[in-house]
Coordinates of C-alpha atoms in Angstrom, one line a residue:
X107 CA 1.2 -34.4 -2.2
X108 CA -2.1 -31.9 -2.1
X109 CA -2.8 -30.5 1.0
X110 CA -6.7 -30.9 1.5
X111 CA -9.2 -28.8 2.7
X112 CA -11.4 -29.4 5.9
X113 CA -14.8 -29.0 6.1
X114 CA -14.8 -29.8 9.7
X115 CA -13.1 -26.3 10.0
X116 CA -14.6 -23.2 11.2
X117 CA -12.8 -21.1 8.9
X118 CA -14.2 -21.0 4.9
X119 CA -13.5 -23.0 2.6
X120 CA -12.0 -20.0 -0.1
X121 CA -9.9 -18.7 3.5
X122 CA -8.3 -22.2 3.1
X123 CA -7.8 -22.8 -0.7
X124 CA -6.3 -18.7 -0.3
X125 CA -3.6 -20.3 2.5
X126 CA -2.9 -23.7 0.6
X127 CA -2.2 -22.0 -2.5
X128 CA -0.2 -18.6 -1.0
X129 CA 1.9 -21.7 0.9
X130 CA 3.0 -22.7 -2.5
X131 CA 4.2 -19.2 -4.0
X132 CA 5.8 -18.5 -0.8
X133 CA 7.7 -22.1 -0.6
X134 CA 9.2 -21.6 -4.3
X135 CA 6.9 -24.8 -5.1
X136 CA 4.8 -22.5 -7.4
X137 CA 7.7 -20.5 -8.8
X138 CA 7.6 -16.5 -10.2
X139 CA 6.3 -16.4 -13.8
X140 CA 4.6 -19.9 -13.6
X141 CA 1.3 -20.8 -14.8
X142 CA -0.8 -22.3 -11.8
X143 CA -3.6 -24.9 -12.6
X144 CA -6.7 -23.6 -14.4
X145 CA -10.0 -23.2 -12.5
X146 CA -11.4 -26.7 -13.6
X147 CA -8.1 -28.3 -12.6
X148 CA -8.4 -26.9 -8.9
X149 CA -11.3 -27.5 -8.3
X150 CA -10.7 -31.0 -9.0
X151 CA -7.5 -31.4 -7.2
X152 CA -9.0 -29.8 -3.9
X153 CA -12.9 -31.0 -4.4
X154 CA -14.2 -27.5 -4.1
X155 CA -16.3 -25.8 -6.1
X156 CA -15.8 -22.9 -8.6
X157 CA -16.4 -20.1 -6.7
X158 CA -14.3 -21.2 -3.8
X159 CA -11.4 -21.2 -6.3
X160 CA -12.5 -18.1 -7.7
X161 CA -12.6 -16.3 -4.3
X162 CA -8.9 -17.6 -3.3
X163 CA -7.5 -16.6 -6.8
X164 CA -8.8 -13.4 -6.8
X165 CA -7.8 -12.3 -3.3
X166 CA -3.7 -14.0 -3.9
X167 CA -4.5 -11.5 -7.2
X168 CA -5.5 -8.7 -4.8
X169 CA -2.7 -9.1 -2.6
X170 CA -0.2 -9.3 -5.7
X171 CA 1.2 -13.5 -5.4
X172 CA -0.9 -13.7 -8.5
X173 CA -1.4 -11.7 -12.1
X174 CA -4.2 -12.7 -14.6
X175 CA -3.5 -12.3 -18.1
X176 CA -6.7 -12.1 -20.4
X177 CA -6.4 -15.1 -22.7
X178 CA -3.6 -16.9 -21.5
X179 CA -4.0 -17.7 -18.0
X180 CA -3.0 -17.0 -14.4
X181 CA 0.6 -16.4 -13.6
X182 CA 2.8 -16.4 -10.4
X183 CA 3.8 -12.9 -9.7
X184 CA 7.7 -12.0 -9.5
X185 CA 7.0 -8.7 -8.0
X186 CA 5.6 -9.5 -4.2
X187 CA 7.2 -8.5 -1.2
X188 CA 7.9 -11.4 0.6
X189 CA 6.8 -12.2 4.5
X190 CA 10.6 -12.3 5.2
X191 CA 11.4 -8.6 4.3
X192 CA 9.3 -5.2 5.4
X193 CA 10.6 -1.8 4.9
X194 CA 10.0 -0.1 8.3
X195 CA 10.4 3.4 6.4
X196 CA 6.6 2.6 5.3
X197 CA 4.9 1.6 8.2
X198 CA 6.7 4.2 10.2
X199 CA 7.7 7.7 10.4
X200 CA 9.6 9.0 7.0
X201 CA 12.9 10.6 6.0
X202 CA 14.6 11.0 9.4
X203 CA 16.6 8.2 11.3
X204 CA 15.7 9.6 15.0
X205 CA 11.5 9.0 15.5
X206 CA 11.8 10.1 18.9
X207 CA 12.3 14.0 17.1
X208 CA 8.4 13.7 15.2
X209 CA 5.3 15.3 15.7
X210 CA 2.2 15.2 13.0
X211 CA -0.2 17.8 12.6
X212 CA -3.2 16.8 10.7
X213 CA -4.0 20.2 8.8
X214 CA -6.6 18.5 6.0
X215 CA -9.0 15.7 5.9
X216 CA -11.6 15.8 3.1
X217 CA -13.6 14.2 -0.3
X218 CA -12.6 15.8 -3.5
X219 CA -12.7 14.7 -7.1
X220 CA -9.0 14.2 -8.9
X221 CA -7.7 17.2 -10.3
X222 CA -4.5 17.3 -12.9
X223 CA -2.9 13.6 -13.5
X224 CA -4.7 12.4 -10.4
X225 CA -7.0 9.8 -11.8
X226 CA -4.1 8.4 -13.9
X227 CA -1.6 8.3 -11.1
X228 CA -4.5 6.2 -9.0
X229 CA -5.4 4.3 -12.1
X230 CA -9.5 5.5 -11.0
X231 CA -12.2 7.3 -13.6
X232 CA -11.9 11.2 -13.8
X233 CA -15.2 11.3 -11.8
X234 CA -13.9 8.6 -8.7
X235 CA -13.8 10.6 -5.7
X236 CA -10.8 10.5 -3.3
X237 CA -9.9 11.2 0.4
X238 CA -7.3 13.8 0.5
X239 CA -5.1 13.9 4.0
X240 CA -2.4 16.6 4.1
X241 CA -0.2 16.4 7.4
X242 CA 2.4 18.4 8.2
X243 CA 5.7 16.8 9.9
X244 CA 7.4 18.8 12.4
X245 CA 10.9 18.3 14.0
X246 CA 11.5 20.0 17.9
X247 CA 8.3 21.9 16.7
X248 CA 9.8 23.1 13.5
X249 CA 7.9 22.1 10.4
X250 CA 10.0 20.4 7.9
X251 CA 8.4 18.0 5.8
X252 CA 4.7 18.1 4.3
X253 CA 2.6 15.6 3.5
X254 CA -0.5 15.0 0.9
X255 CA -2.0 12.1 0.4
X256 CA -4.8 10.6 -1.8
X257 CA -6.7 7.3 -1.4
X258 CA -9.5 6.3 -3.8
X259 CA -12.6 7.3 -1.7
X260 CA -14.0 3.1 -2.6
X261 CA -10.9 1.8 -0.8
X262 CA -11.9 3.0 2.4
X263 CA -14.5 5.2 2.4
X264 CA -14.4 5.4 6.5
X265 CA -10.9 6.7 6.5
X266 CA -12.2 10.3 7.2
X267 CA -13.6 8.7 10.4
X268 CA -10.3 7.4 11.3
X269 CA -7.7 9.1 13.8
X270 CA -4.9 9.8 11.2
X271 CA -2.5 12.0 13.6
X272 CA -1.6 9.1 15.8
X273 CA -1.1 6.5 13.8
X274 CA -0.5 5.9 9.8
X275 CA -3.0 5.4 6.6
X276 CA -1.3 2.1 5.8
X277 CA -1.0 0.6 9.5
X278 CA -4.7 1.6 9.4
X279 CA -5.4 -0.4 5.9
X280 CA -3.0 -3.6 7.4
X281 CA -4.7 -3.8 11.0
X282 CA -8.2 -2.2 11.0
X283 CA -9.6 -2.8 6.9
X284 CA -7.3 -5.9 5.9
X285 CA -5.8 -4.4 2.7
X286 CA -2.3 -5.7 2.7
X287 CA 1.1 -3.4 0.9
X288 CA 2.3 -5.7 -1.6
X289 CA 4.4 -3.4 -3.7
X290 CA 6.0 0.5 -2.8
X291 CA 7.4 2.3 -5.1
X292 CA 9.1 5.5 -4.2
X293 CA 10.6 8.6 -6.7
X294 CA 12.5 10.9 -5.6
X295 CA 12.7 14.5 -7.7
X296 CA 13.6 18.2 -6.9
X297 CA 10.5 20.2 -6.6
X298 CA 9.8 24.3 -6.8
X299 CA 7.5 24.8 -3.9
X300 CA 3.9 26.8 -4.4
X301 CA 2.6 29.7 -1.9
X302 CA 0.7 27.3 -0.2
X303 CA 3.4 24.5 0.4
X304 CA 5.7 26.8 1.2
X305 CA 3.4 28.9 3.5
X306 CA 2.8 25.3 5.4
X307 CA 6.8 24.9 6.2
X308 CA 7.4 28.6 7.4
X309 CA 9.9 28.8 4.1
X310 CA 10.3 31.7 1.2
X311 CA 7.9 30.9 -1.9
X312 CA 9.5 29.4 -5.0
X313 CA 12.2 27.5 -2.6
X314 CA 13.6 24.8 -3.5
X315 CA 12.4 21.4 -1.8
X316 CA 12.9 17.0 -1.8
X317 CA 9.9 15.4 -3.6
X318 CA 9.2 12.1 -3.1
X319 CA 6.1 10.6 -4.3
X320 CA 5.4 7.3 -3.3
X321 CA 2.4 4.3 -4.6
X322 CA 1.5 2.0 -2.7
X323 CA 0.0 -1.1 -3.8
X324 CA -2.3 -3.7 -2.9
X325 CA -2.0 -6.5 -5.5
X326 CA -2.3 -4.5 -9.0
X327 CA -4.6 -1.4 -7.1
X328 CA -3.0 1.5 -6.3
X329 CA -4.3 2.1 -3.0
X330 CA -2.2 4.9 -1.6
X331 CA -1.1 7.9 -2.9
X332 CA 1.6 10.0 -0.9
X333 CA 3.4 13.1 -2.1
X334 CA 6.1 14.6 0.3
X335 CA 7.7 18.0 0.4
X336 CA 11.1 18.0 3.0
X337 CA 12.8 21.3 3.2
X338 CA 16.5 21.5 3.6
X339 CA 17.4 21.5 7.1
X340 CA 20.2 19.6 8.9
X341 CA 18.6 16.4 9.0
X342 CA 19.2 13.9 6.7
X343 CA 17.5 11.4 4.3
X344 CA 16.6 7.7 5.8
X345 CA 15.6 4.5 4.1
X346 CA 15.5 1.8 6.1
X347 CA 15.0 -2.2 5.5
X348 CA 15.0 -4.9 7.4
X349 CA 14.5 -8.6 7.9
X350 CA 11.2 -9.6 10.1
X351 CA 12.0 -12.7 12.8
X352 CA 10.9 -16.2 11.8

């Protein structure tokens, strides 16, 4: 049976069509790897017009229930996070089980244009300019973790405006700008740290340090960009997931 869409609704009709369809992925009806209906075929079945289908689509695209594939169609994703699950290590404090131990320093908030591998690791142009945050985590008021982070300056070009020490880039882009994580992905290497990195965690240059570099996507857009340096000190590594109430 098709769910229809009101027009005695306040809410539009693309908002709807968005719900109806995101319903679908997130009930298995519409299954990962699945070719929904062209853009003739819904607007038949729902009696909308072509824009309204192409605004839902693109924003269950943006948000990652959906890929496009030039030529061939559009496909369920088997890559988004469902509702059910939320790692609390992203939308809270990092690395360290007890929260009640933090305090953030915000050290740098500024424009600049990518420099290195930058641009690739955003997937922007070599001329895009991005906000740069660095941050530096303390523990009892000893630093121990450092934090730089990049967002394509066209994501959220108020950021800079925004009150970064008390509360997180990505709760910002969830409650404040409506840009939803889909997709994390974290690496985890051994770094060498610089004069300046190290000068930031009180630490001898050329010391040893835990990398992790983590993207965050929205849909297929990188959106975030976080690099963290944690020295070696007697607290340990924490990843935590967990399942959100029904």
């Amino acid at each position: 049976m098709v769910e229809l869409i009101s027009r005695d609704e306040h809410e539009k009709l693309y908002l709807q069509l968005f719900d109806i369809l995101r319903r679908k992925i997130e009930s298995k009806e519409w299954t990962p790897g699945m070719q929904i209906p062209t853009e003739d075929q819904l607007c038949k079945m729902f009696n909308v017009s072509r824009a309204t289908v192409r605004n839902a689509v693109l924003e269950l695209v943006r948000q990652g229930y959906l890929i496009r594939q030039q030529g061939k169609g559009t496909f369920v994703s088997s890559n988004y996070i469902s509702e059910g699950l939320i790692m609390t290590t992203v939308f809270k404090k990092l690395w360290v089980e007890d929260d009640a131990l933090f305090s953030k320093e915000v050290l740098a908030k500024t424009v600049m244009m990518p420099v290195g591998d930058l641009s690739k690791e955003l997937h922007i142009p070599e001329n895009r300019h991005v906000i740069y945050v660095k941050v530096r985590w303390l523990i009892e008021n000893e630093p121990s973790i450092l934090q730089e982070s990049f967002v394509p300056f066209n994501i959220c070009p108020h950021l800079l405006e925004e009150d970064i020490e008390n509360q997180s880039i990505i709760d910002l882009f969830e409650k404040k700008y409506s840009i939803k994580t889909t997709k994390v992905l974290n690496y985890f290497d051994l770094s060498i740290l610089n004069k300046e990195t190290s000068q930031s965690l009180q630490i001898p240059e050329n010391t040893y340090a835990i990398e992790m570099i983590q993207k965050v996507f929205s849909g297929d857009t990188v959106v975030l960009l976080s690099k963290f340096y944690k020295k070696s000190d007697e607290n340990k590594l924490f990843i935590a997931f967990q399942r959100k109430a029904l």
